[in-house]
Coordinates of C-alpha atoms in Angstrom, one line a residue:
Chain A
M13 CA -68.0 -90.7 -170.5
V14 CA -67.0 -91.9 -167.1
S15 CA -69.8 -91.4 -164.7
I16 CA -68.8 -90.2 -161.3
S17 CA -71.3 -90.8 -158.7
P18 CA -72.1 -89.9 -156.0
L19 CA -71.0 -86.3 -156.1
P20 CA -68.1 -85.8 -153.7
E21 CA -69.9 -82.7 -152.4
K22 CA -72.4 -85.1 -150.9
I23 CA -69.9 -87.0 -148.8
P24 CA -70.9 -86.2 -145.2
G25 CA -68.4 -84.2 -143.2
I26 CA -68.0 -86.9 -140.6
Q27 CA -66.9 -89.3 -143.2
K28 CA -64.4 -86.8 -144.6
A29 CA -63.1 -86.3 -141.1
I30 CA -62.7 -90.0 -140.6
A31 CA -60.9 -90.4 -144.0
V32 CA -58.4 -87.8 -142.8
L33 CA -58.0 -88.5 -139.1
W34 CA -58.2 -92.2 -139.0
P35 CA -55.6 -93.5 -141.5
S36 CA -53.1 -90.8 -140.2
F37 CA -53.8 -92.0 -136.7
A38 CA -53.1 -95.6 -137.5
T39 CA -50.0 -94.6 -139.5
A40 CA -48.8 -92.4 -136.6
I41 CA -48.9 -95.4 -134.2
V42 CA -46.7 -97.5 -136.5
A43 CA -44.4 -94.6 -137.2
T44 CA -44.0 -93.7 -133.5
G45 CA -43.3 -97.4 -132.7
I46 CA -40.6 -97.7 -135.3
F47 CA -39.1 -94.3 -134.7
F48 CA -38.7 -94.6 -130.9
S49 CA -37.4 -98.1 -131.1
A50 CA -34.5 -96.7 -133.1
F51 CA -34.0 -93.5 -131.2
H52 CA -34.0 -92.7 -127.6
P53 CA -35.9 -89.5 -126.7
K54 CA -33.0 -88.1 -124.7
D55 CA -30.7 -88.3 -127.8
L56 CA -33.1 -86.1 -129.7
V57 CA -33.0 -82.9 -127.8
P58 CA -31.5 -80.4 -130.3
F59 CA -28.6 -78.0 -129.6
N60 CA -27.8 -79.7 -126.3
L61 CA -30.7 -77.7 -124.8
D62 CA -31.3 -78.4 -121.2
I63 CA -34.8 -79.7 -121.5
D64 CA -36.1 -82.3 -119.1
V65 CA -38.9 -84.2 -120.9
S66 CA -40.2 -87.4 -119.5
P67 CA -40.1 -90.3 -121.9
L68 CA -43.9 -90.6 -121.9
A69 CA -44.2 -86.9 -122.8
A70 CA -41.6 -87.4 -125.6
Y71 CA -43.4 -90.4 -127.0
S72 CA -46.7 -88.6 -126.8
I73 CA -45.4 -85.5 -128.5
G74 CA -43.7 -87.6 -131.2
F75 CA -47.0 -89.4 -131.8
F76 CA -48.9 -86.2 -132.3
L77 CA -46.2 -84.9 -134.7
F78 CA -46.5 -88.0 -136.7
W79 CA -50.3 -87.7 -136.6
L80 CA -50.1 -84.1 -137.7
L81 CA -47.9 -85.1 -140.6
G82 CA -50.3 -87.9 -141.6
I83 CA -53.3 -85.5 -141.3
V84 CA -51.6 -83.1 -143.7
S85 CA -50.9 -85.9 -146.2
S86 CA -54.4 -87.4 -145.9
Y87 CA -56.0 -84.0 -146.2
A88 CA -54.0 -83.2 -149.3
T89 CA -55.0 -86.6 -150.9
M90 CA -58.6 -86.0 -150.1
Y91 CA -58.5 -82.4 -151.4
F92 CA -56.9 -83.5 -154.7
I93 CA -59.4 -86.3 -155.3
I94 CA -62.4 -84.2 -154.4
S95 CA -61.4 -81.2 -156.4
N96 CA -60.6 -83.5 -159.3
C97 CA -64.0 -85.1 -159.1
Q98 CA -65.7 -81.7 -158.9
V99 CA -63.9 -80.6 -162.1
L100 CA -64.8 -83.9 -163.9
N101 CA -68.4 -83.7 -162.7
K102 CA -68.6 -80.1 -164.0
Q103 CA -67.3 -81.2 -167.4
Q104 CA -69.7 -84.1 -167.5
G105 CA -72.5 -81.7 -166.7
Q106 CA -71.5 -79.6 -169.7
F107 CA -71.5 -82.6 -172.0
T108 CA -74.9 -83.9 -170.9
K109 CA -76.7 -80.6 -170.7
Chain B
M6 CA -67.0 -113.8 -153.3
Q7 CA -66.7 -111.5 -156.3
S8 CA -70.3 -110.4 -156.4
Q9 CA -70.5 -108.6 -153.0
K10 CA -73.3 -106.1 -153.4
T11 CA -73.2 -102.6 -152.0
N12 CA -76.3 -101.7 -150.3
T13 CA -77.6 -99.0 -152.5
G14 CA -80.6 -98.3 -150.3
E15 CA -81.0 -95.5 -147.8
Q16 CA -77.9 -96.7 -146.0
G17 CA -75.5 -96.5 -149.0
L18 CA -71.9 -95.8 -148.5
Y19 CA -72.2 -92.0 -148.7
A20 CA -75.7 -91.7 -147.3
E21 CA -76.4 -89.7 -144.2
H22 CA -76.3 -91.9 -141.1
K23 CA -79.5 -93.3 -139.6
K24 CA -79.4 -94.5 -136.1
I25 CA -79.7 -98.3 -135.8
Y26 CA -81.6 -99.9 -133.0
P27 CA -80.6 -103.5 -132.9
R28 CA -83.3 -105.7 -131.5
E29 CA -82.3 -108.1 -128.7
V30 CA -81.9 -111.6 -129.9
S31 CA -81.3 -115.0 -128.2
G32 CA -80.1 -118.3 -129.5
Y33 CA -77.1 -120.5 -130.0
F34 CA -74.9 -118.0 -131.9
T35 CA -75.9 -115.1 -129.6
R36 CA -74.8 -117.2 -126.6
L37 CA -71.5 -118.0 -128.4
R38 CA -71.0 -114.3 -129.1
M39 CA -71.7 -113.3 -125.6
L40 CA -69.3 -115.9 -124.3
S41 CA -66.7 -114.4 -126.6
V42 CA -67.5 -110.9 -125.4
V43 CA -67.2 -111.9 -121.7
V44 CA -64.0 -113.8 -122.2
L45 CA -62.3 -111.1 -124.2
L46 CA -63.3 -108.2 -122.0
G47 CA -62.4 -110.3 -119.0
I48 CA -58.9 -110.8 -120.4
Y49 CA -58.6 -107.1 -121.3
Y50 CA -59.7 -105.8 -117.9
L51 CA -57.9 -108.4 -115.7
M52 CA -54.6 -109.0 -117.6
P53 CA -52.8 -106.0 -116.2
F54 CA -53.4 -107.3 -112.7
V55 CA -51.8 -110.7 -113.5
R56 CA -48.3 -110.9 -111.9
W57 CA -45.2 -112.8 -113.1
D58 CA -42.0 -112.9 -111.0
D59 CA -42.8 -109.8 -108.9
R60 CA -43.8 -107.7 -111.9
Q61 CA -46.7 -107.2 -114.2
A62 CA -47.0 -110.2 -116.6
L63 CA -47.9 -108.1 -119.6
L64 CA -46.3 -104.7 -119.5
F65 CA -45.2 -102.4 -122.3
D66 CA -43.0 -100.3 -120.2
L67 CA -42.4 -97.3 -122.5
P68 CA -40.4 -95.1 -120.2
A69 CA -37.9 -98.0 -119.5
R70 CA -38.1 -99.1 -123.1
K71 CA -38.8 -102.7 -122.2
F72 CA -41.7 -104.9 -123.1
Y73 CA -42.5 -107.6 -120.6
I74 CA -44.5 -110.5 -122.0
F75 CA -44.7 -113.1 -119.3
G76 CA -41.2 -114.7 -119.1
L77 CA -39.9 -112.7 -122.0
T78 CA -38.3 -109.3 -121.8
L79 CA -38.0 -107.4 -125.1
W80 CA -35.7 -104.5 -125.7
P81 CA -35.9 -102.0 -128.5
Q82 CA -33.3 -104.2 -130.3
D83 CA -35.9 -106.9 -130.4
F84 CA -38.3 -104.9 -132.4
I85 CA -38.2 -107.6 -135.1
Y86 CA -40.0 -110.0 -132.8
L87 CA -42.9 -107.6 -132.3
A88 CA -43.0 -107.0 -136.0
A89 CA -43.0 -110.8 -136.6
L90 CA -45.9 -111.1 -134.1
L91 CA -47.9 -108.4 -135.9
I92 CA -47.3 -110.1 -139.3
M93 CA -48.4 -113.4 -137.8
A94 CA -51.5 -111.7 -136.4
G95 CA -52.3 -110.3 -139.9
L96 CA -51.7 -113.7 -141.5
S97 CA -53.9 -115.4 -138.9
L98 CA -56.6 -113.0 -139.9
F99 CA -56.2 -114.0 -143.6
F100 CA -56.2 -117.7 -142.6
F101 CA -59.4 -117.5 -140.5
T102 CA -61.1 -115.2 -143.1
A103 CA -60.4 -117.7 -145.9
L104 CA -61.8 -120.5 -143.7
L105 CA -64.5 -119.0 -141.6
G106 CA -65.3 -115.7 -143.3
R107 CA -65.7 -112.7 -141.1
V108 CA -65.7 -114.6 -137.8
W109 CA -63.2 -112.0 -136.5
C110 CA -65.7 -109.2 -137.1
G111 CA -68.7 -110.9 -135.6
Y112 CA -67.0 -112.4 -132.5
A113 CA -63.6 -111.0 -131.6
C114 CA -63.1 -107.5 -133.0
P115 CA -62.8 -104.9 -130.2
Q116 CA -65.3 -102.8 -132.0
T117 CA -67.9 -105.5 -131.9
V118 CA -67.0 -106.6 -128.4
W119 CA -67.3 -103.1 -126.9
T120 CA -70.3 -102.2 -128.9
E121 CA -72.0 -105.3 -127.5
A122 CA -71.1 -104.2 -124.0
Y123 CA -72.4 -100.7 -124.5
L124 CA -75.5 -102.0 -126.2
W125 CA -76.1 -104.2 -123.2
M126 CA -75.9 -101.2 -120.8
E127 CA -78.1 -99.2 -123.1
R128 CA -80.7 -102.1 -123.1
K129 CA -80.6 -102.3 -119.3
I130 CA -81.2 -98.6 -118.9
E131 CA -83.4 -97.6 -121.9
G132 CA -85.2 -100.8 -122.5
N133 CA -85.8 -102.9 -125.6
R134 CA -85.7 -101.8 -129.2
G135 CA -89.2 -100.4 -129.3
R136 CA -88.7 -98.4 -126.1
R137 CA -85.4 -97.0 -127.2
M138 CA -86.9 -95.8 -130.5
K139 CA -89.9 -94.3 -128.7
L140 CA -87.6 -92.6 -126.1
D141 CA -85.5 -91.0 -128.9
K142 CA -88.6 -89.8 -130.7
A143 CA -90.2 -88.5 -127.5
P144 CA -90.0 -84.8 -126.8
T145 CA -87.5 -83.7 -124.1
S146 CA -88.9 -84.4 -120.7
A147 CA -87.5 -84.8 -117.2
A148 CA -87.8 -88.5 -117.4
K149 CA -86.0 -88.7 -120.8
I150 CA -83.2 -86.5 -119.5
R151 CA -82.9 -88.7 -116.4
I152 CA -82.7 -91.9 -118.4
K153 CA -80.2 -90.5 -120.9
A154 CA -78.1 -89.0 -118.2
L155 CA -78.0 -92.3 -116.4
K156 CA -77.0 -94.1 -119.6
H157 CA -74.2 -91.7 -120.3
T158 CA -73.0 -91.7 -116.8
V159 CA -72.7 -95.5 -116.8
W160 CA -71.1 -95.4 -120.2
I161 CA -68.6 -92.7 -119.1
I162 CA -67.6 -94.6 -115.9
F163 CA -67.1 -97.8 -118.0
S164 CA -65.1 -95.8 -120.5
L165 CA -62.9 -94.3 -117.9
W166 CA -62.2 -97.8 -116.4
T167 CA -61.4 -98.9 -120.0
G168 CA -59.0 -96.0 -120.5
F169 CA -57.4 -96.6 -117.1
T170 CA -56.9 -100.3 -117.9
F171 CA -55.4 -99.3 -121.3
V172 CA -52.8 -97.1 -119.7
G173 CA -52.2 -99.9 -117.2
Y174 CA -50.6 -101.9 -120.0
F175 CA -48.0 -99.2 -120.4
T176 CA -47.4 -98.1 -116.8
P177 CA -47.5 -100.6 -113.9
I178 CA -51.2 -100.6 -113.1
Y179 CA -50.8 -100.9 -109.3
E180 CA -48.7 -97.8 -109.2
L181 CA -51.0 -96.1 -111.6
G182 CA -54.0 -97.0 -109.4
G183 CA -52.2 -95.7 -106.4
R184 CA -51.4 -92.4 -108.0
L185 CA -54.9 -92.1 -109.3
F186 CA -56.2 -92.2 -105.7
T187 CA -53.6 -89.8 -104.4
G188 CA -54.2 -87.5 -107.3
D189 CA -50.6 -87.8 -108.5
L190 CA -51.2 -88.9 -112.1
G191 CA -48.8 -87.4 -114.6
P192 CA -50.3 -85.1 -117.3
W193 CA -49.6 -87.5 -120.1
E194 CA -51.0 -90.5 -118.2
T195 CA -54.2 -88.5 -117.5
F196 CA -54.3 -87.4 -121.1
W197 CA -54.1 -91.0 -122.5
I198 CA -56.6 -92.3 -120.0
L199 CA -59.0 -89.7 -121.2
F200 CA -58.1 -90.2 -124.8
Y201 CA -58.7 -93.9 -124.8
S202 CA -61.9 -93.4 -122.7
F203 CA -63.2 -90.9 -125.2
A204 CA -62.3 -93.2 -128.1
T205 CA -64.2 -96.1 -126.5
Y206 CA -67.2 -94.0 -125.5
G207 CA -67.4 -92.6 -129.1
N208 CA -66.7 -95.8 -131.0
A209 CA -68.9 -98.2 -128.9
G210 CA -71.5 -95.7 -127.9
F211 CA -72.1 -93.7 -131.0
M212 CA -70.1 -94.7 -134.1
R213 CA -70.8 -98.5 -133.8
E214 CA -71.4 -100.0 -137.2
Q215 CA -70.1 -96.9 -138.9
V216 CA -66.6 -97.8 -137.7
C217 CA -67.0 -101.1 -139.6
K218 CA -68.5 -99.4 -142.6
Y219 CA -66.3 -96.3 -143.0
M220 CA -63.2 -96.8 -140.9
C221 CA -62.3 -100.4 -141.1
P222 CA -59.8 -101.3 -143.8
Y223 CA -60.4 -105.0 -143.2
A224 CA -64.1 -104.7 -144.0
R225 CA -63.1 -103.3 -147.4
F226 CA -60.5 -105.9 -148.4
Q227 CA -61.7 -109.0 -146.7
S228 CA -63.5 -110.1 -149.8
A229 CA -60.0 -110.7 -151.4
M230 CA -59.5 -113.6 -149.0
F231 CA -63.0 -115.0 -149.7
D232 CA -63.6 -117.8 -152.2
S233 CA -66.7 -120.0 -152.9
D234 CA -65.8 -122.3 -149.9
T235 CA -65.6 -119.5 -147.3
L236 CA -68.2 -119.7 -144.5
I237 CA -70.8 -116.9 -144.9
V238 CA -74.1 -116.0 -143.4
A239 CA -76.6 -116.5 -146.1
Y240 CA -80.4 -116.4 -146.7
H241 CA -81.7 -119.3 -148.8
P242 CA -83.9 -117.5 -151.4
E243 CA -85.0 -120.6 -153.2
R244 CA -86.6 -121.8 -150.0
G245 CA -87.7 -118.4 -148.7
E246 CA -89.1 -116.7 -151.8
P247 CA -91.7 -115.5 -152.5
R248 CA -91.8 -114.1 -149.0
G249 CA -95.1 -113.1 -147.4
S250 CA -97.2 -113.2 -144.3
R251 CA -99.5 -116.1 -143.6
R252 CA -101.4 -117.7 -140.8
R253 CA -99.7 -120.3 -138.7
G254 CA -100.4 -123.9 -139.8
T255 CA -101.7 -123.0 -143.2
D256 CA -100.2 -124.6 -146.3
F257 CA -98.0 -121.8 -147.5
E258 CA -96.9 -123.7 -150.6
A259 CA -100.5 -123.9 -151.7
Q260 CA -100.7 -120.1 -151.3
G261 CA -97.7 -119.9 -153.6
L262 CA -95.4 -118.6 -150.8
G263 CA -91.9 -119.5 -149.7
A264 CA -90.7 -120.2 -146.1
C265 CA -89.9 -116.5 -145.3
I266 CA -92.9 -115.0 -143.5
D267 CA -91.4 -111.5 -144.0
C268 CA -91.5 -110.8 -140.3
N269 CA -88.4 -108.5 -140.8
L270 CA -86.8 -109.7 -137.5
C271 CA -83.6 -110.5 -139.4
V272 CA -83.4 -106.8 -140.3
Q273 CA -84.3 -105.6 -136.8
V274 CA -81.6 -107.6 -135.0
C275 CA -78.9 -106.6 -137.5
P276 CA -76.3 -104.4 -135.8
T277 CA -75.3 -102.9 -139.2
G278 CA -78.9 -102.4 -140.3
I279 CA -78.9 -104.5 -143.5
D280 CA -81.3 -107.0 -144.9
I281 CA -79.5 -110.3 -145.3
R282 CA -82.1 -111.4 -147.8
D283 CA -80.6 -109.0 -150.3
G284 CA -77.6 -111.2 -150.5
L285 CA -74.0 -111.0 -149.2
Q286 CA -73.1 -107.4 -148.4
Y287 CA -69.9 -105.8 -147.3
E288 CA -71.6 -104.3 -144.3
C289 CA -72.4 -107.8 -142.9
I290 CA -70.0 -108.6 -140.0
A291 CA -71.2 -112.2 -139.8
C292 CA -72.4 -111.8 -136.3
S293 CA -75.2 -114.3 -137.1
A294 CA -77.8 -112.5 -135.0
C295 CA -80.2 -112.9 -138.0
I296 CA -79.6 -116.7 -137.9
D297 CA -80.8 -116.9 -134.3
A298 CA -83.7 -114.5 -135.0
C299 CA -84.9 -116.5 -138.0
D300 CA -84.4 -119.9 -136.4
E301 CA -86.7 -118.8 -133.6
I302 CA -89.4 -117.9 -136.1
M303 CA -88.9 -121.1 -138.0
D304 CA -89.4 -123.0 -134.7
K305 CA -92.6 -121.0 -134.0
M306 CA -93.9 -121.7 -137.4
S307 CA -92.8 -125.4 -137.2
Y308 CA -90.7 -125.0 -140.3
P309 CA -87.2 -126.5 -140.4
R310 CA -84.5 -124.2 -139.2
G311 CA -81.8 -122.8 -141.5
L312 CA -83.6 -120.4 -143.8
I313 CA -80.7 -118.1 -142.8
K314 CA -77.6 -120.1 -141.9
Y315 CA -73.9 -120.4 -142.0
T316 CA -73.0 -121.9 -145.3
T317 CA -70.6 -121.5 -148.2
E318 CA -71.4 -120.5 -151.7
N319 CA -70.5 -123.9 -153.0
A320 CA -72.6 -125.7 -150.3
A321 CA -75.6 -123.4 -151.0
E322 CA -75.3 -124.5 -154.7
G323 CA -75.1 -128.1 -153.7
K324 CA -71.4 -128.5 -154.7
G325 CA -70.3 -129.7 -151.3
Q326 CA -67.9 -128.2 -148.7
H327 CA -64.2 -128.1 -149.2
I328 CA -62.2 -127.1 -146.2
L329 CA -58.7 -128.0 -147.3
R330 CA -58.1 -125.8 -150.4
P331 CA -54.9 -124.4 -151.8
R332 CA -55.6 -120.9 -150.4
V333 CA -56.1 -122.2 -146.9
M334 CA -53.1 -124.4 -147.1
V335 CA -50.9 -121.6 -148.4
Y336 CA -51.9 -119.3 -145.5
A337 CA -51.5 -122.1 -143.0
T338 CA -48.0 -123.0 -144.4
I339 CA -46.8 -119.4 -144.3
L340 CA -48.2 -119.1 -140.8
L341 CA -46.6 -122.3 -139.5
V342 CA -43.2 -121.4 -141.0
L343 CA -43.3 -117.9 -139.5
F344 CA -44.4 -119.3 -136.2
G345 CA -41.5 -121.9 -136.3
L346 CA -39.0 -119.2 -137.1
L347 CA -40.3 -116.9 -134.4
V348 CA -40.3 -119.6 -131.7
S349 CA -36.9 -121.0 -132.6
N350 CA -35.4 -117.5 -132.7
L351 CA -36.9 -116.6 -129.4
V352 CA -35.5 -119.9 -127.9
L353 CA -32.1 -119.3 -129.4
R354 CA -32.1 -115.6 -128.6
I355 CA -29.1 -114.6 -126.5
P356 CA -30.1 -112.0 -124.0
L357 CA -26.8 -110.2 -124.3
E358 CA -25.6 -107.4 -126.5
L359 CA -22.3 -105.6 -126.8
D360 CA -21.9 -102.2 -128.4
V361 CA -18.4 -101.0 -129.2
I362 CA -17.7 -97.4 -129.8
R363 CA -14.2 -96.3 -130.7
D364 CA -13.1 -93.1 -129.1
R365 CA -13.5 -90.5 -131.8
N366 CA -11.3 -87.8 -130.4
T367 CA -8.0 -89.5 -131.0
L368 CA -7.1 -92.0 -133.8
Y369 CA -4.5 -93.7 -131.6
R370 CA -1.8 -92.8 -129.2
E371 CA 1.6 -94.2 -128.3
T372 CA 2.2 -95.5 -124.7
R373 CA 5.3 -95.0 -122.7
D374 CA 6.3 -98.6 -123.6
G375 CA 6.1 -97.7 -127.3
L376 CA 2.8 -99.6 -127.9
I377 CA 0.0 -98.3 -130.1
E378 CA -3.1 -97.7 -128.0
N379 CA -6.8 -97.4 -129.0
V380 CA -9.6 -96.4 -126.6
Y381 CA -13.1 -97.9 -126.8
T382 CA -16.3 -97.4 -124.9
L383 CA -18.2 -100.6 -124.4
K384 CA -21.9 -100.9 -123.6
I385 CA -22.9 -104.3 -122.2
L386 CA -26.6 -104.9 -122.4
N387 CA -27.7 -107.7 -120.1
M388 CA -31.2 -108.3 -121.4
D389 CA -31.6 -111.3 -119.1
E390 CA -33.7 -111.2 -116.0
Q391 CA -30.8 -112.4 -113.8
P392 CA -27.6 -110.5 -113.1
H393 CA -24.5 -112.0 -114.7
R394 CA -20.7 -111.8 -114.6
Y395 CA -18.7 -111.6 -117.7
I396 CA -15.1 -112.0 -118.9
L397 CA -13.9 -109.8 -121.8
R398 CA -11.1 -110.5 -124.2
A399 CA -9.9 -109.1 -127.5
E400 CA -8.4 -110.8 -130.5
G401 CA -7.2 -109.9 -134.0
I402 CA -3.6 -108.8 -133.7
D403 CA -0.6 -110.8 -132.4
G404 CA 0.2 -109.8 -128.9
L405 CA -2.9 -107.7 -128.5
K406 CA -3.3 -106.5 -125.0
L407 CA -6.6 -105.6 -123.3
V408 CA -6.4 -103.1 -120.5
T409 CA -9.3 -102.8 -118.2
D410 CA -9.7 -101.9 -114.6
R411 CA -11.5 -105.1 -113.8
E412 CA -11.1 -108.7 -114.4
E413 CA -14.7 -109.7 -114.2
I414 CA -17.6 -107.4 -115.2
S415 CA -20.9 -107.8 -113.3
V416 CA -24.0 -106.4 -114.8
E417 CA -27.4 -106.2 -113.1
A418 CA -30.5 -107.9 -114.5
S419 CA -32.0 -106.0 -117.4
S420 CA -29.6 -103.2 -117.4
V421 CA -26.8 -101.6 -119.4
Y422 CA -23.2 -101.3 -118.2
E423 CA -20.8 -98.9 -119.8
M424 CA -17.1 -99.1 -119.5
V425 CA -14.0 -97.7 -121.1
V426 CA -11.3 -100.2 -122.3
R427 CA -7.9 -99.8 -124.0
L428 CA -6.3 -102.1 -126.6
Q429 CA -2.6 -102.0 -127.0
A430 CA -0.6 -103.6 -129.8
D431 CA 3.0 -103.5 -131.1
E432 CA 3.4 -101.4 -134.2
F433 CA 5.3 -104.2 -135.9
N434 CA 2.2 -106.4 -135.8
L435 CA 0.0 -103.8 -137.5
E436 CA -0.1 -104.7 -141.2
Q437 CA -2.4 -101.7 -142.1
R438 CA -3.6 -98.4 -140.8
S439 CA -6.8 -100.0 -139.8
V440 CA -6.9 -103.6 -138.5
P441 CA -10.1 -105.5 -137.6
V442 CA -10.2 -106.7 -134.0
S443 CA -12.9 -108.5 -132.1
F444 CA -14.2 -108.3 -128.5
H445 CA -15.4 -111.5 -127.0
L446 CA -17.7 -111.3 -124.1
Q447 CA -18.5 -114.5 -122.2
A448 CA -20.6 -115.0 -119.1
T449 CA -18.8 -116.9 -116.4
D450 CA -22.0 -118.3 -114.9
A451 CA -23.8 -119.3 -118.1
N452 CA -22.1 -120.9 -121.1
H453 CA -24.6 -119.9 -123.8
L454 CA -24.2 -116.2 -122.9
S455 CA -21.4 -115.2 -125.2
I456 CA -21.1 -112.6 -127.9
I457 CA -18.5 -111.4 -130.4
E458 CA -18.4 -107.8 -131.6
E459 CA -16.2 -106.5 -134.4
A460 CA -14.3 -103.2 -134.1
R461 CA -11.3 -101.5 -135.8
F462 CA -7.9 -100.8 -134.4
L463 CA -6.2 -97.8 -135.9
G464 CA -2.5 -97.3 -136.1
P465 CA 0.3 -95.5 -138.1
G466 CA 0.4 -98.5 -140.5
K467 CA 3.6 -100.0 -142.1
T468 CA 6.0 -97.3 -143.2

């Protein structure tokens, strides 16, 4: 039997937050850099809307969108792993008890 | 180093965090680390104020989409150079890790450097390790609140200055400072100043070693670059054990003791709160505070120094030191090749670009003289820091005529010039419906500034 230790329930919340927020943050910086070196913010306004957004605002908003995407992805990864561990731990508990 | 132990004690990977109170330490490596902290922070805080040709020497001008690095101006098209620089930075990290272990972590990482700075302020305000621990344990009192408030005020001011400097790398810092004093900061500038300030305050004031332990990917994979000849901070158990307290000047060997007097100073000075005597651990950032602490004790006891010291696994086992090893040479070779490519590319880089966009509305039209005409929009990017004048010509079809409204095109320094040109050709010279043509742009005042851009000329084709 594979032993899974420590129990994922015991991971402190701060570390879970770091695991979700931090990799997505780093990824968002890279993604923002690549994206905006290829596209100019003024070319991205949809439907020819007359919106005046400063470049710094556009880059910032772009960064946060990328960060949000990364957060969703990282959170999903963490959720799958933790719920998987919980199931395995439960099964293991049944076997050992 | 395959056998890096995980500290399974109370500070294990998923244990609740316990606040660490690093004890102040002095000695050779501490002075070296402080020197590094002062130099690196000095560069960080002063660099934005350094000028180069009437502009900021190092400026990542995001709104204008131009990066100024001393004499070099990089455009979005030059992204590859930045990517190459980042790859080289990564490889350098590999190289230095293989050679010197975690020297980056202990001396140069911003996390370490700012933590040292914040710890210094904490020490100045709250006192030494014992006083800090006592203060934290003490019940809330007016004096405690006053001391804590002072510390946080100083930290926050320093953080705000750090955040302001950070944004100063992206917006000209003199203008930014001016707007700060007149209260005209943009919302996003304000936001990023506060964001970076908050990150510094949180990471250097509170998170500290937890950043290294839980957030830093390098700390997790650096062992892959290690081998038995990598420099590490290590305790010498054969000499030190069995550890134990003893009177000064007594013959400890007769008492059956090793050189370690078990004073625990190496643990108290450790910024990550580990015991180096347990062997190499992934939490160890090789700051060598324990070396200085131990050497001081060895001096006091009149024992030879070096119970804890920089060594390599092989040297510790008496197998000698090997600096030039295949791993180091491979990293060095790749690094040198990349560096050579980058430099030669930068030197040969032509700060001129030509974009040709064919008019999409009409395929072609016939002029009054019976010639076939195509219309193009040209974008000339003068990426140089001087204005230039250019001559444009087109080739690819016999008797091809270029029609423009100007003979010479002058483009300002670091700017884009857009113009519409027409190409005319005789139908008899058009072999196909689509014929490749090329635009040649040549600066009249600088021979090396020339560029050729391909385009297509559309016509009715041979009937």
